[in-house]
Tab-separated table of C-alpha atoms in Angstrom:
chain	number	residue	atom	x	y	z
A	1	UNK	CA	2.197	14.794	-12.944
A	2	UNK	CA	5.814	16.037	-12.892
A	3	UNK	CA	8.601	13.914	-11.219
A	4	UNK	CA	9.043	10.759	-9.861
A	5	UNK	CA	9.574	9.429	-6.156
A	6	UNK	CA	10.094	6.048	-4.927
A	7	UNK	CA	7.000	6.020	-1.992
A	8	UNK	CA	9.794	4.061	0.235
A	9	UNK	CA	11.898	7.224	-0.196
A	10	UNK	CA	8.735	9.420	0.834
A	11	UNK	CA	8.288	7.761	3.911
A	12	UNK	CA	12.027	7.478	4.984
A	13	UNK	CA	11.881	11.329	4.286
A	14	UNK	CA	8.776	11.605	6.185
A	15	UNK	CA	9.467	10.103	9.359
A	16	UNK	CA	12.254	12.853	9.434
A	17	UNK	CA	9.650	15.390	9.210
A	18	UNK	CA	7.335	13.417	11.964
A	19	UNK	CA	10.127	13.239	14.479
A	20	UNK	CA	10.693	16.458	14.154
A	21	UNK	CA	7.269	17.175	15.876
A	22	UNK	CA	7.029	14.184	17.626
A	23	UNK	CA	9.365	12.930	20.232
A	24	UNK	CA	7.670	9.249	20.958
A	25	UNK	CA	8.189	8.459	17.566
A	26	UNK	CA	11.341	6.063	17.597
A	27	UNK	CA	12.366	3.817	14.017
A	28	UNK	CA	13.664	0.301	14.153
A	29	UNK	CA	15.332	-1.382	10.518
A	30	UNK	CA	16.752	-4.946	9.888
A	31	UNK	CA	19.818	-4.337	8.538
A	32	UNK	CA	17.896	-2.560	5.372
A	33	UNK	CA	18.316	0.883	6.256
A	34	UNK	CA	19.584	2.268	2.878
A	35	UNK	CA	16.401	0.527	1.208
A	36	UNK	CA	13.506	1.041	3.474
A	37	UNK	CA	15.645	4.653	3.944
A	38	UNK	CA	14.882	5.099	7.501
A	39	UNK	CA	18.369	5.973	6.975
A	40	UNK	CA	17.621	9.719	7.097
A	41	UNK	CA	15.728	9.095	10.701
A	42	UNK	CA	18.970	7.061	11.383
A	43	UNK	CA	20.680	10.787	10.227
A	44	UNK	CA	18.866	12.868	11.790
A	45	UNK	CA	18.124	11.181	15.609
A	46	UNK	CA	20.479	8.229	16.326
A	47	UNK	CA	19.648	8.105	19.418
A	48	UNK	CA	16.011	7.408	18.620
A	49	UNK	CA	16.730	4.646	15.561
A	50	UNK	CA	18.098	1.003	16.183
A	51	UNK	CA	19.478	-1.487	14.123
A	52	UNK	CA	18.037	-4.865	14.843
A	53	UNK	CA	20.281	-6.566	12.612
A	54	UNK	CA	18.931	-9.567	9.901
A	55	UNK	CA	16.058	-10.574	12.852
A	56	UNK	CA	12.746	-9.505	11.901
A	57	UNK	CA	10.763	-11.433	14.846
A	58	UNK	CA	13.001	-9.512	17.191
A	59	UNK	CA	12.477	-5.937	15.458
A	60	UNK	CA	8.893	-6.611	16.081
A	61	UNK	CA	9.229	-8.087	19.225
A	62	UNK	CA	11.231	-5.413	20.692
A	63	UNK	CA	8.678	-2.787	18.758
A	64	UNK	CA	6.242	-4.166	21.178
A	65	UNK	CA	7.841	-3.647	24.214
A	66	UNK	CA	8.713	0.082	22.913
A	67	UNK	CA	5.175	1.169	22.674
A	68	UNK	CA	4.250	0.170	26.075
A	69	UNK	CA	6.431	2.741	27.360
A	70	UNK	CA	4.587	5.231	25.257
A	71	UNK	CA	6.437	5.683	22.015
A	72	UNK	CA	5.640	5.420	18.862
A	73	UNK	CA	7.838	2.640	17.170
A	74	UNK	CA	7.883	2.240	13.299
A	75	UNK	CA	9.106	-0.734	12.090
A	76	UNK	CA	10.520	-1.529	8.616
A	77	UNK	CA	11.922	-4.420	6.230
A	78	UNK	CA	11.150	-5.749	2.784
A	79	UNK	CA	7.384	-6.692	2.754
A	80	UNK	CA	8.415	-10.511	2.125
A	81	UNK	CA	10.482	-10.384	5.530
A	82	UNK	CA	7.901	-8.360	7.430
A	83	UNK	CA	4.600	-9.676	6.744
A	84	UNK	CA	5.844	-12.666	6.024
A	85	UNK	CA	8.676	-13.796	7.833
A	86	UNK	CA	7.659	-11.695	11.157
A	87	UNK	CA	4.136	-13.117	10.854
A	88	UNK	CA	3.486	-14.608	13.733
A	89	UNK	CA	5.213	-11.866	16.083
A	90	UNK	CA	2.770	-9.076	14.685
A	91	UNK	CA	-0.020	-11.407	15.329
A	92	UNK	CA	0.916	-12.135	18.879
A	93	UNK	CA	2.859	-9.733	20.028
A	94	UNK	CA	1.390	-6.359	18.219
A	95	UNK	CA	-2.078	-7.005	17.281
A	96	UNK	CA	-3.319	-9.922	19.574
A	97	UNK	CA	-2.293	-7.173	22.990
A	98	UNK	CA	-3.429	-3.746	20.425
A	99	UNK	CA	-0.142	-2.086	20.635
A	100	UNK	CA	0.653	0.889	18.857
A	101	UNK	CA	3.015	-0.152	16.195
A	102	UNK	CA	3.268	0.527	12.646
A	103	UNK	CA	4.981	-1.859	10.276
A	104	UNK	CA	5.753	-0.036	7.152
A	105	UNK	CA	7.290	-2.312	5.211
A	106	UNK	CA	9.020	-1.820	1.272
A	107	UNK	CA	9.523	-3.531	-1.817
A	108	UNK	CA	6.013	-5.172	-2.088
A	109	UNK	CA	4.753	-6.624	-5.408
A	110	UNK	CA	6.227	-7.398	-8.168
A	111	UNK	CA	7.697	-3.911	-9.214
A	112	UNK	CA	10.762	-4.885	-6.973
A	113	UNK	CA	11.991	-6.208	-10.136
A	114	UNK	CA	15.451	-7.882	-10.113
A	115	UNK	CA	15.295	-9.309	-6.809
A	116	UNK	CA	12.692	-12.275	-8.099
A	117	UNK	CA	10.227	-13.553	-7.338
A	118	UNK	CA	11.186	-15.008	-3.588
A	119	UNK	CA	11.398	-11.143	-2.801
A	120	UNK	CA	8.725	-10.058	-4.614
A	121	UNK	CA	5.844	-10.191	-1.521
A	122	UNK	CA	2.292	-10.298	-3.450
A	123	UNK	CA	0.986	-11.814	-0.342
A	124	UNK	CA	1.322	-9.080	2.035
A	125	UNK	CA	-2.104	-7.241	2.320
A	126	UNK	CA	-3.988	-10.551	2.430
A	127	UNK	CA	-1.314	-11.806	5.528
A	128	UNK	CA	-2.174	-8.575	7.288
A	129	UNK	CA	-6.317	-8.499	5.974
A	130	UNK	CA	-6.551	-11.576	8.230
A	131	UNK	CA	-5.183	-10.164	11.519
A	132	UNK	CA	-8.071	-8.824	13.749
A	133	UNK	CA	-7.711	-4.849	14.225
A	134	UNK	CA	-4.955	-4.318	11.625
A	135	UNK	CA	-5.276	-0.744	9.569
A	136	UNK	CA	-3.677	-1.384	6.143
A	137	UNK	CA	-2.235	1.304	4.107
A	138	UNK	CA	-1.272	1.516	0.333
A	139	UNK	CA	-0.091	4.874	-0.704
A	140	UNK	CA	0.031	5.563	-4.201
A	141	UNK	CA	2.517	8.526	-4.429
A	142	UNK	CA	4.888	10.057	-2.670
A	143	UNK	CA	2.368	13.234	-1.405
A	144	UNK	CA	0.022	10.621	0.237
A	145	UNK	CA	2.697	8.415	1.701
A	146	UNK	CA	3.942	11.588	4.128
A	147	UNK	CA	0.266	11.990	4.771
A	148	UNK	CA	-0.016	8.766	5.891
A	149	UNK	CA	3.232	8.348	7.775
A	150	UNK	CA	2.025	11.133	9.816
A	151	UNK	CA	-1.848	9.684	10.204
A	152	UNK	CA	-0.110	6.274	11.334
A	153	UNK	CA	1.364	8.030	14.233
A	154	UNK	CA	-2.098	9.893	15.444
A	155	UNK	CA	-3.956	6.625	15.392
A	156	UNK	CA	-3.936	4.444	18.268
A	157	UNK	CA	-3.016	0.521	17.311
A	158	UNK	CA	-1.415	-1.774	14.909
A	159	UNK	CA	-1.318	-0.663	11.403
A	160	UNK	CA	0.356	-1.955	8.133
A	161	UNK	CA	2.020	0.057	5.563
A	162	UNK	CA	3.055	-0.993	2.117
A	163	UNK	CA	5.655	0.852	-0.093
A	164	UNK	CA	7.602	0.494	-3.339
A	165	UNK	CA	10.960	0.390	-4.704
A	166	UNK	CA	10.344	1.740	-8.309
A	167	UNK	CA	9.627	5.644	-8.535
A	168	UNK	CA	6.299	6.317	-9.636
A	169	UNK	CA	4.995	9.883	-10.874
A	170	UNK	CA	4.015	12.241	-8.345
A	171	UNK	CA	0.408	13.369	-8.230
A	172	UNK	CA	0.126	17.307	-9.592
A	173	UNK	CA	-2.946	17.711	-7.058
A	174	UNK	CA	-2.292	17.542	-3.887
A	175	UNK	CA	-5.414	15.166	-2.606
A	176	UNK	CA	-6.547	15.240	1.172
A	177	UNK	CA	-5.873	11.894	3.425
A	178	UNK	CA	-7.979	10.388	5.922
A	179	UNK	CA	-7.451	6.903	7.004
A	180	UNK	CA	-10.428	4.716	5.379
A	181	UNK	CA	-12.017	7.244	3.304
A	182	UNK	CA	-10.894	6.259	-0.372
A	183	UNK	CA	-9.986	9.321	-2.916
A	184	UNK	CA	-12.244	9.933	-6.156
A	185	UNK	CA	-10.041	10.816	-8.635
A	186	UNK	CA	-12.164	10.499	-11.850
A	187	UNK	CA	-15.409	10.599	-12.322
A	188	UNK	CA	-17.266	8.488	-14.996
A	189	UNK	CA	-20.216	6.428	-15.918
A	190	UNK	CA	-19.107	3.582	-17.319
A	191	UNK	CA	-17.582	1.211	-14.575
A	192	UNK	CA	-16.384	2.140	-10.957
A	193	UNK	CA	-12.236	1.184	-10.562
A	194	UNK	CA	-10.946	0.625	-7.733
A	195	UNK	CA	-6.631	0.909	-7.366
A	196	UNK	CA	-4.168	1.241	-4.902
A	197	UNK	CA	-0.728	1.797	-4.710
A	198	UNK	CA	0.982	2.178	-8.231
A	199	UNK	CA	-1.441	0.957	-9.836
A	200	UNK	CA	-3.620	3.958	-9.325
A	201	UNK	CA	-1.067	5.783	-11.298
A	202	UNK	CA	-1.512	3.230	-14.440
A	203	UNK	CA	-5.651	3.306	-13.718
A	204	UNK	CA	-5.800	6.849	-14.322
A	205	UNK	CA	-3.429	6.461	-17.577
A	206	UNK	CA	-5.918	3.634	-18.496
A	207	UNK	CA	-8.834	6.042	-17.904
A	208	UNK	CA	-6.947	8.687	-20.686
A	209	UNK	CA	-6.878	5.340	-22.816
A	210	UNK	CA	-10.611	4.498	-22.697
A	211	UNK	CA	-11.564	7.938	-22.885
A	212	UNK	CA	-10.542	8.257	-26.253
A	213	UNK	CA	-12.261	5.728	-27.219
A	214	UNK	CA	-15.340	7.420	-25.380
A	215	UNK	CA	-15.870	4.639	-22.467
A	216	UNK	CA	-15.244	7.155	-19.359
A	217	UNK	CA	-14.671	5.363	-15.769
A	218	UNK	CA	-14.387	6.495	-12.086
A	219	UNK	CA	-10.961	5.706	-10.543
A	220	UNK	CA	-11.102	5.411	-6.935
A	221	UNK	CA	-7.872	5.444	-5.108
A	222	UNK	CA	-8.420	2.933	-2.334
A	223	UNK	CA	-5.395	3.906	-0.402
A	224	UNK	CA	-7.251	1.891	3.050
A	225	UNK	CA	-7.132	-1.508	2.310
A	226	UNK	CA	-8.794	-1.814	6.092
A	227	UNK	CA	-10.665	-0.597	7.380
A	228	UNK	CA	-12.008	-0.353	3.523
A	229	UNK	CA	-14.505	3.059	2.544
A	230	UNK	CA	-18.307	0.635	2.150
A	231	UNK	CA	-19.750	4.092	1.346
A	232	UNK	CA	-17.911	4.834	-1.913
A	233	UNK	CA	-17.691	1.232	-2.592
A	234	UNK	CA	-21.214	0.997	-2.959
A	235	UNK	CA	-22.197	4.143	-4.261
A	236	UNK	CA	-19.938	3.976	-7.164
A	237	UNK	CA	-20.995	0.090	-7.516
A	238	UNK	CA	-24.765	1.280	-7.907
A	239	UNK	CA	-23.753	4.184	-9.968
A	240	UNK	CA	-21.903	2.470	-12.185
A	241	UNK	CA	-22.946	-0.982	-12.316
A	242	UNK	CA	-19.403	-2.021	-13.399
A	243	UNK	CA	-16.919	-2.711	-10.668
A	244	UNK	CA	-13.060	-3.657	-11.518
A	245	UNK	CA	-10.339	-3.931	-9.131
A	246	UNK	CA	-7.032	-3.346	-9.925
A	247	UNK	CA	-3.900	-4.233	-7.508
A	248	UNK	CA	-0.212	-5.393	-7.535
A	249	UNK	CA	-0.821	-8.019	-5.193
A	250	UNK	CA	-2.660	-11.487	-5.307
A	251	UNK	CA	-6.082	-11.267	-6.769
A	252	UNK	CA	-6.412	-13.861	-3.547
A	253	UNK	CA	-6.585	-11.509	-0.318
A	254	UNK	CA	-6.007	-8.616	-1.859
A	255	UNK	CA	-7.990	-5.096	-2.712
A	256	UNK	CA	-10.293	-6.998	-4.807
A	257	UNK	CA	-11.727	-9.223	-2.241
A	258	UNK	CA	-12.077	-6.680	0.001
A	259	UNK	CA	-13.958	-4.558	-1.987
A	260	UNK	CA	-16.168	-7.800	-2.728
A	261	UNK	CA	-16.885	-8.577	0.458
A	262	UNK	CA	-18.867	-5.226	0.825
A	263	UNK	CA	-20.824	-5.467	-2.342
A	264	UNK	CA	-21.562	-9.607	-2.396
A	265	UNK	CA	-25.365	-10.082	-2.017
A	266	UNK	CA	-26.171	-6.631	-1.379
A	267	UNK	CA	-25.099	-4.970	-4.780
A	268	UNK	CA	-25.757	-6.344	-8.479
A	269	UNK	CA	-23.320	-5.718	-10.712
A	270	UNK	CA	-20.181	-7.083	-12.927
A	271	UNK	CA	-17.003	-7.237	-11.401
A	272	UNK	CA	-13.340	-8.171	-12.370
A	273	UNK	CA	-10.353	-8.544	-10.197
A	274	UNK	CA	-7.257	-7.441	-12.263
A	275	UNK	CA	-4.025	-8.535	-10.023
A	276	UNK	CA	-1.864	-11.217	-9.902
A	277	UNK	CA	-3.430	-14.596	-10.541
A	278	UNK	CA	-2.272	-17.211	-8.120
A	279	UNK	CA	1.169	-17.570	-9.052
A	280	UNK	CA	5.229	-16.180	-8.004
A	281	UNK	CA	7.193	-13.318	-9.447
A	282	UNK	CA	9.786	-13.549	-11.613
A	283	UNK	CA	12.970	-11.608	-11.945
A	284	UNK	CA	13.126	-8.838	-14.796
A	285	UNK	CA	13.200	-5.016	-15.000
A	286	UNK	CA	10.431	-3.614	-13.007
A	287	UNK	CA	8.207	-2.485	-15.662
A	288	UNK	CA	9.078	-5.495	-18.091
A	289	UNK	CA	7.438	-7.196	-14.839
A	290	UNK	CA	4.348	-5.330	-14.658
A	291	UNK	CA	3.681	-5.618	-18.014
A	292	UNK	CA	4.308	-9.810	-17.996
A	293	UNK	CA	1.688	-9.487	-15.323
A	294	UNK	CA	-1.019	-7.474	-17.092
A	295	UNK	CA	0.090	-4.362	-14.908
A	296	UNK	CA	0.498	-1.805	-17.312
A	297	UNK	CA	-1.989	1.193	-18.963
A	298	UNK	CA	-2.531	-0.142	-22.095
A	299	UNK	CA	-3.282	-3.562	-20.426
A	300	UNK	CA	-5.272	-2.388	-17.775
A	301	UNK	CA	-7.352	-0.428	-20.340
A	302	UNK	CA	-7.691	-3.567	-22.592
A	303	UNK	CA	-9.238	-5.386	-19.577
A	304	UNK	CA	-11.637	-3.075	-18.362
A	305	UNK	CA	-13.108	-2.965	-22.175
A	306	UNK	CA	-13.282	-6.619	-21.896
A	307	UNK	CA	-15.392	-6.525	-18.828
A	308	UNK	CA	-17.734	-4.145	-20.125
């Protein structure tokens, strides 16, 4: 790994790149340009970005109406204002009628840091599990998230996209992206981990952890949440007999209970959810956060050797 991008900044940078080729795609904000950084779209095609102003329901409501005159709208905000203040428009309005718009929201979990824990959305993929039809996409650096800006825009129908504000390291190998087909990144015999996001980042430097210490684990990056790869979840499950989930969201909803829903009753083995454990965020420096949370490397590694 060599630098570090923010995977908000690698989509802002890659919508640039998509609108470039494609002239349906159009970019809405709520008055959080300079975060989310659709602000380069905003640069580059005015004309084709608007400003809804502090009124998420009406970004998304407005989204809707966009894509049934054939473009291609993206919507962003925070993930606490999108998936959870907007709830019920993306329900009704994008989802309920299949339109084809993507809601790519920033700042999820509790790596947003400073801004507390009434900011800090650890809710979000559960909120958007639940809706019937929705694709939900975690990136975990800022190679995939361009990958998956761009596969948003060939699929047809609602998806979900969930970005951070804290740079994380950019992956050295540049791994292919398919919407629900997870990413292998390590192979080992031991247990079978499953990560998205930022967290795959501290999985694999939990792997480095435990392999000096000569337990050796697959890491699975689980970038689609839904529709979720069964395949490798279960072949890696029997493989491995050791199955640990690891997420920066709610242990409730999250990655870990979607991965259980495909192995309960049909595959016997361990498993641990490592995530947030039914409570808020809290306001402190992003990785002073992670690690009051259990987030962290040497945590991470810790747990999985308590599991096995």
């Amino acid at each position: 790994m060599s630098e570090k991008i923010a995977t908000r900044e690698a989509y802002g940078k890659a919508l640039v790149e998509l609108g470039a080729v494609n002239e349906k795609v159009v970019v809405l904000d709520a008055d959080l340009a300079g975060a989310t950084m659709t602000k380069f779209f905003k640069g580059a095609y005015p004309e084709r970005f608007f400003d809804c102003g502090i009124a998420e329901a009406n970004m998304v409501n407005i989204s809707a109406g966009l894509s049934t005159m054939g473009l291609i709208p993206f919507c962003s905000t925070f993930a606490m204002f999108g998936a959870g203040r907007a709830y019920e428009q993306i329900r009704n309005s994008v989802a309920y009628p299949k339109f084809n718009v993507k809601i790519c929201c920033s700042h999820a979990g509790v790596s947003v840091g400073e801004d507390g824990g009434s900011h800090q959305s650890i809710e979000d993929i559960g909120l958007m599990r639940m809706i019937p039809g929705m694709t939900i996409v975690v990136p975990a650096d800022a190679k995939e998230t361009r990958k998956a800006t761009f596969a948003l825009a060939e699929m047809d129908g609602p998806a979900y996209m969930r970005t951070a504000r804290l740079a994380s390291p950019v992956f050295e190998e540049d791994y292919p992206f398919e919407i629900g087909k997870a990413n292998v990144l390590r192979e080992g015999k031991d247990a079978a981990v499953f990560a998205c996001g930022l967290m795959v980042n501290e999985t694999l430097e939990a792997a480095k952890l435990l392999s000096a210490e000569g337990i050796e684990i697959s890491v699975i990056n689980m970038h689609t949440i839904k529709p979720i790869d069964a395949e490798c979840v279960t072949k890696y499950a029997e493989k491995c007999g050791n199955v640990i989930t690891v997420e920066e969201h709610s242990v409730i909803g999250g990655l870990g209970d979607a991965v259980a829903d495909v192995l309960m009753g049909k595959i016997c083995c361990k498993f641990k959810k490592i995530g947030i454990n039914d409570q808020f965020g809290q306001s402190g420096k992003a990785m002073d956060v992670l690690r009051e949370y259990g987030l962290t490397a040497d945590q991470i590694a810790a747990k999985i050797k308590e599991t096995l």
